[in-house]
PDB file of C-alpha atoms in Angstrom:
ATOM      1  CA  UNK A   1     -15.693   1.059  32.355  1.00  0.00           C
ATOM      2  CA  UNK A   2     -15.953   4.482  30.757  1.00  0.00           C
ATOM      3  CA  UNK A   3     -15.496   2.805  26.826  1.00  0.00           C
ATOM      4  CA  UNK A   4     -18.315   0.432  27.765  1.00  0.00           C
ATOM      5  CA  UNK A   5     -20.554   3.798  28.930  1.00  0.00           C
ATOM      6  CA  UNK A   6     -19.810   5.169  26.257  1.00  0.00           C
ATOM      7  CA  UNK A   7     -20.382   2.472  23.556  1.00  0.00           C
ATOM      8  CA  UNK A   8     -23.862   2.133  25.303  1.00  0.00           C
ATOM      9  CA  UNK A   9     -24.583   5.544  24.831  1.00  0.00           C
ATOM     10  CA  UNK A  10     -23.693   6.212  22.016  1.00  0.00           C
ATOM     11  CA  UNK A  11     -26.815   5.696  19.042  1.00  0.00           C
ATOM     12  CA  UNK A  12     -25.514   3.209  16.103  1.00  0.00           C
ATOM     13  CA  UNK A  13     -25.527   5.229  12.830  1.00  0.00           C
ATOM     14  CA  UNK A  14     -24.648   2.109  10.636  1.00  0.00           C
ATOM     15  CA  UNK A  15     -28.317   0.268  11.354  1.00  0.00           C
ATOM     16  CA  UNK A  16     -27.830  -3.308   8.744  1.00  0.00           C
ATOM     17  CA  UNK A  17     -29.175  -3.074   5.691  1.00  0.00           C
ATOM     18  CA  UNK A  18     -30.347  -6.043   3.670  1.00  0.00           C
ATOM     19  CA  UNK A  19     -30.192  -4.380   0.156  1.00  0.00           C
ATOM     20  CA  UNK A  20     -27.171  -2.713   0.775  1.00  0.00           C
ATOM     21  CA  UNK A  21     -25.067  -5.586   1.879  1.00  0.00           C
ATOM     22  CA  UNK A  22     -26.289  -7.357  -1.229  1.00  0.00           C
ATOM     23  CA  UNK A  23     -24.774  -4.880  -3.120  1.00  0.00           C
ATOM     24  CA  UNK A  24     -21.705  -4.995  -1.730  1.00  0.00           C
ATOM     25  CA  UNK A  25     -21.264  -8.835  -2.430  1.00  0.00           C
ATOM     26  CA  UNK A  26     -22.841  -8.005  -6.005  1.00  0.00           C
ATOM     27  CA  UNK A  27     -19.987  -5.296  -6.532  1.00  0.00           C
ATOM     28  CA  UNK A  28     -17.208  -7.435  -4.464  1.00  0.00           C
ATOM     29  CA  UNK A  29     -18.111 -10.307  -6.951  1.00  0.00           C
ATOM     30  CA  UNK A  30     -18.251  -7.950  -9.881  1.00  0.00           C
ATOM     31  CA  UNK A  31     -14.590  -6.704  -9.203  1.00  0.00           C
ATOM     32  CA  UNK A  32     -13.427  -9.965  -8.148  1.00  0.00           C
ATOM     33  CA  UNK A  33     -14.416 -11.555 -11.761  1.00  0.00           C
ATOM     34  CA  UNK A  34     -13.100  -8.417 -13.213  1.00  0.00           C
ATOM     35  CA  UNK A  35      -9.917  -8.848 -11.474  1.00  0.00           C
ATOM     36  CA  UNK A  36      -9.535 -12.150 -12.828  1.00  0.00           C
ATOM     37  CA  UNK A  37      -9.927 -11.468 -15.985  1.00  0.00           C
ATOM     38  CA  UNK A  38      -7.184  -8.499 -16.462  1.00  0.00           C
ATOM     39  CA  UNK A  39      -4.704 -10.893 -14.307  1.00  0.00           C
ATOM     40  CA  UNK A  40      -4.828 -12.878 -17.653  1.00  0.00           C
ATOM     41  CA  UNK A  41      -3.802  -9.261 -19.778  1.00  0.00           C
ATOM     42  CA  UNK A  42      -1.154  -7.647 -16.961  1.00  0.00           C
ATOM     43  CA  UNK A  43       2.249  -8.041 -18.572  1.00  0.00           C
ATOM     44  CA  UNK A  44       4.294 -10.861 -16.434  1.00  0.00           C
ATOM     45  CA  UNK A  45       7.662  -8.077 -17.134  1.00  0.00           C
ATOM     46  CA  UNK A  46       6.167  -4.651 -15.861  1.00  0.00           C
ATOM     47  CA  UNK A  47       2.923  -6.343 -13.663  1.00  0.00           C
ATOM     48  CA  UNK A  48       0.873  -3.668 -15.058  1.00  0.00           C
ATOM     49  CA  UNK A  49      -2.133  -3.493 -17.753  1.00  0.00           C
ATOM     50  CA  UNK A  50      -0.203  -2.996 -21.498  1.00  0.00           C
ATOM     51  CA  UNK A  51      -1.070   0.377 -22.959  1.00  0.00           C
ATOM     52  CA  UNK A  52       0.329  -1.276 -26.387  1.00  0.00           C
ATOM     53  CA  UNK A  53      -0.007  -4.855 -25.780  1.00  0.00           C
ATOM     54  CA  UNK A  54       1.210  -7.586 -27.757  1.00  0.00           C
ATOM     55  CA  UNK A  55       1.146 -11.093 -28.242  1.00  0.00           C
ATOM     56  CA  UNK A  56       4.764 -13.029 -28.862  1.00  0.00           C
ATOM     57  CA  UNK A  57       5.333 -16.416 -29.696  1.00  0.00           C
ATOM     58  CA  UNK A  58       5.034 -17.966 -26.398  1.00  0.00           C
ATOM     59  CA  UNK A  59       1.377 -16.959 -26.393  1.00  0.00           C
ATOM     60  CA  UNK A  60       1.676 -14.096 -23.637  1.00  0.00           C
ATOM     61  CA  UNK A  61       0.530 -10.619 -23.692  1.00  0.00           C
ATOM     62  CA  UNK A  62       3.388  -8.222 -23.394  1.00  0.00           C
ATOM     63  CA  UNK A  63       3.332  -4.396 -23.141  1.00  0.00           C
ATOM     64  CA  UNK A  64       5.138  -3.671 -26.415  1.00  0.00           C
ATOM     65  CA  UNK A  65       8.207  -2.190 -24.851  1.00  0.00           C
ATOM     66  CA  UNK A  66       8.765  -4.520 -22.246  1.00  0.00           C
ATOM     67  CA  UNK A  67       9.061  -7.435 -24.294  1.00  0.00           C
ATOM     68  CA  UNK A  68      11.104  -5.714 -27.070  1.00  0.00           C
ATOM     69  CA  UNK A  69      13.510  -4.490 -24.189  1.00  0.00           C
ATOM     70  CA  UNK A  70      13.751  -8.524 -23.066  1.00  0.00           C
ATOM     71  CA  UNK A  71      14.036  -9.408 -26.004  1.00  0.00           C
ATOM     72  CA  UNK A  72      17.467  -7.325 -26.305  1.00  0.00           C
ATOM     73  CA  UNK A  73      19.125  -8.458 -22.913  1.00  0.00           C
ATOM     74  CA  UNK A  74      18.521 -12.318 -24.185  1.00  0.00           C
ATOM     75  CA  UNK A  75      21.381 -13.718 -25.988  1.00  0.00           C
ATOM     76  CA  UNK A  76      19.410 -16.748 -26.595  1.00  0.00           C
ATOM     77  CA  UNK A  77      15.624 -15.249 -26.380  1.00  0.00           C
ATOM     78  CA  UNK A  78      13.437 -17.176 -23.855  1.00  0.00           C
ATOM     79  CA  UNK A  79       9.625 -16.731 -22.581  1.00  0.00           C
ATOM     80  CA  UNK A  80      10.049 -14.228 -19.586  1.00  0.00           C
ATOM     81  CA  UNK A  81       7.455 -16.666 -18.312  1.00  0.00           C
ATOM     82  CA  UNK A  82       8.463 -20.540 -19.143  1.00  0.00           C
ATOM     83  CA  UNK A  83      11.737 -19.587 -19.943  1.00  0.00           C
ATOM     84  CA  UNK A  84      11.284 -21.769 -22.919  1.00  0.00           C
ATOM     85  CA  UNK A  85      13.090 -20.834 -25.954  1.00  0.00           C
ATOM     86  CA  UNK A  86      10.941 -18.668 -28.397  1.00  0.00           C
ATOM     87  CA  UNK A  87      11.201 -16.467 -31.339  1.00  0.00           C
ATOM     88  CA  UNK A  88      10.733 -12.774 -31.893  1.00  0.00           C
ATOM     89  CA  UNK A  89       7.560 -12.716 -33.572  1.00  0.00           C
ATOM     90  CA  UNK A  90       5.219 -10.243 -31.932  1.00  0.00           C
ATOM     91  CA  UNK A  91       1.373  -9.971 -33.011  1.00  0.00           C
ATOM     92  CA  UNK A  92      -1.150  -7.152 -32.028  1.00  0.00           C
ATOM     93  CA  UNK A  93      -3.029  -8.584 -29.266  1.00  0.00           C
ATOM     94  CA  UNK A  94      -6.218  -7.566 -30.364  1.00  0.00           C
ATOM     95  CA  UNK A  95      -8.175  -9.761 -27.697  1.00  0.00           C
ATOM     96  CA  UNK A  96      -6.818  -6.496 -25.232  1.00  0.00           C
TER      97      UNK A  96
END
């Protein structure tokens, strides 16, 4: 009984806003597409954004030492991803 006296008491500071909650679907949908596309960049090995990000053969982006670090546990080297055989070959990934 007391909550519900109080809750009717108490003046609503948060009135709804029209343009405001526009903006907030406008900036959830901004950060949503921007999400997406730097899912495509994150490095499958460390899950993070590449500071030096390459591109190896399986058509990835790597962060540099990450993939150079699989690349030396591997006896046979294999897409951390498809686990597909692959070479070596690593190519500035420019599109970062």
């Amino acid at each position: 009984v007391n909550s519900s006296t109080k809750d009717s008491a108490t003046p609503r500071t948060m009135p709804p806003k029209r343009a405001s909650s526009k903006e907030t679907q406008a900036e959830k949908h901004y950060r949503e597409a921007i999400d997406e596309v730097a899912e495509e960049y994150v490095c499958p090995i460390t899950a993070e954004l590449p500071i030096d990000p390459v591109t190896a053969e399986d058509g990835r982006c790597y962060e540099r030492c990450a993939i150079e670090e699989w690349f030396t546990r591997q006896p046979q080297v294999k897409s951390p991803v498809t686990n597909e055989p692959m070479g070596k070959r690593l190519f500035p990934a420019v599109q970062v």
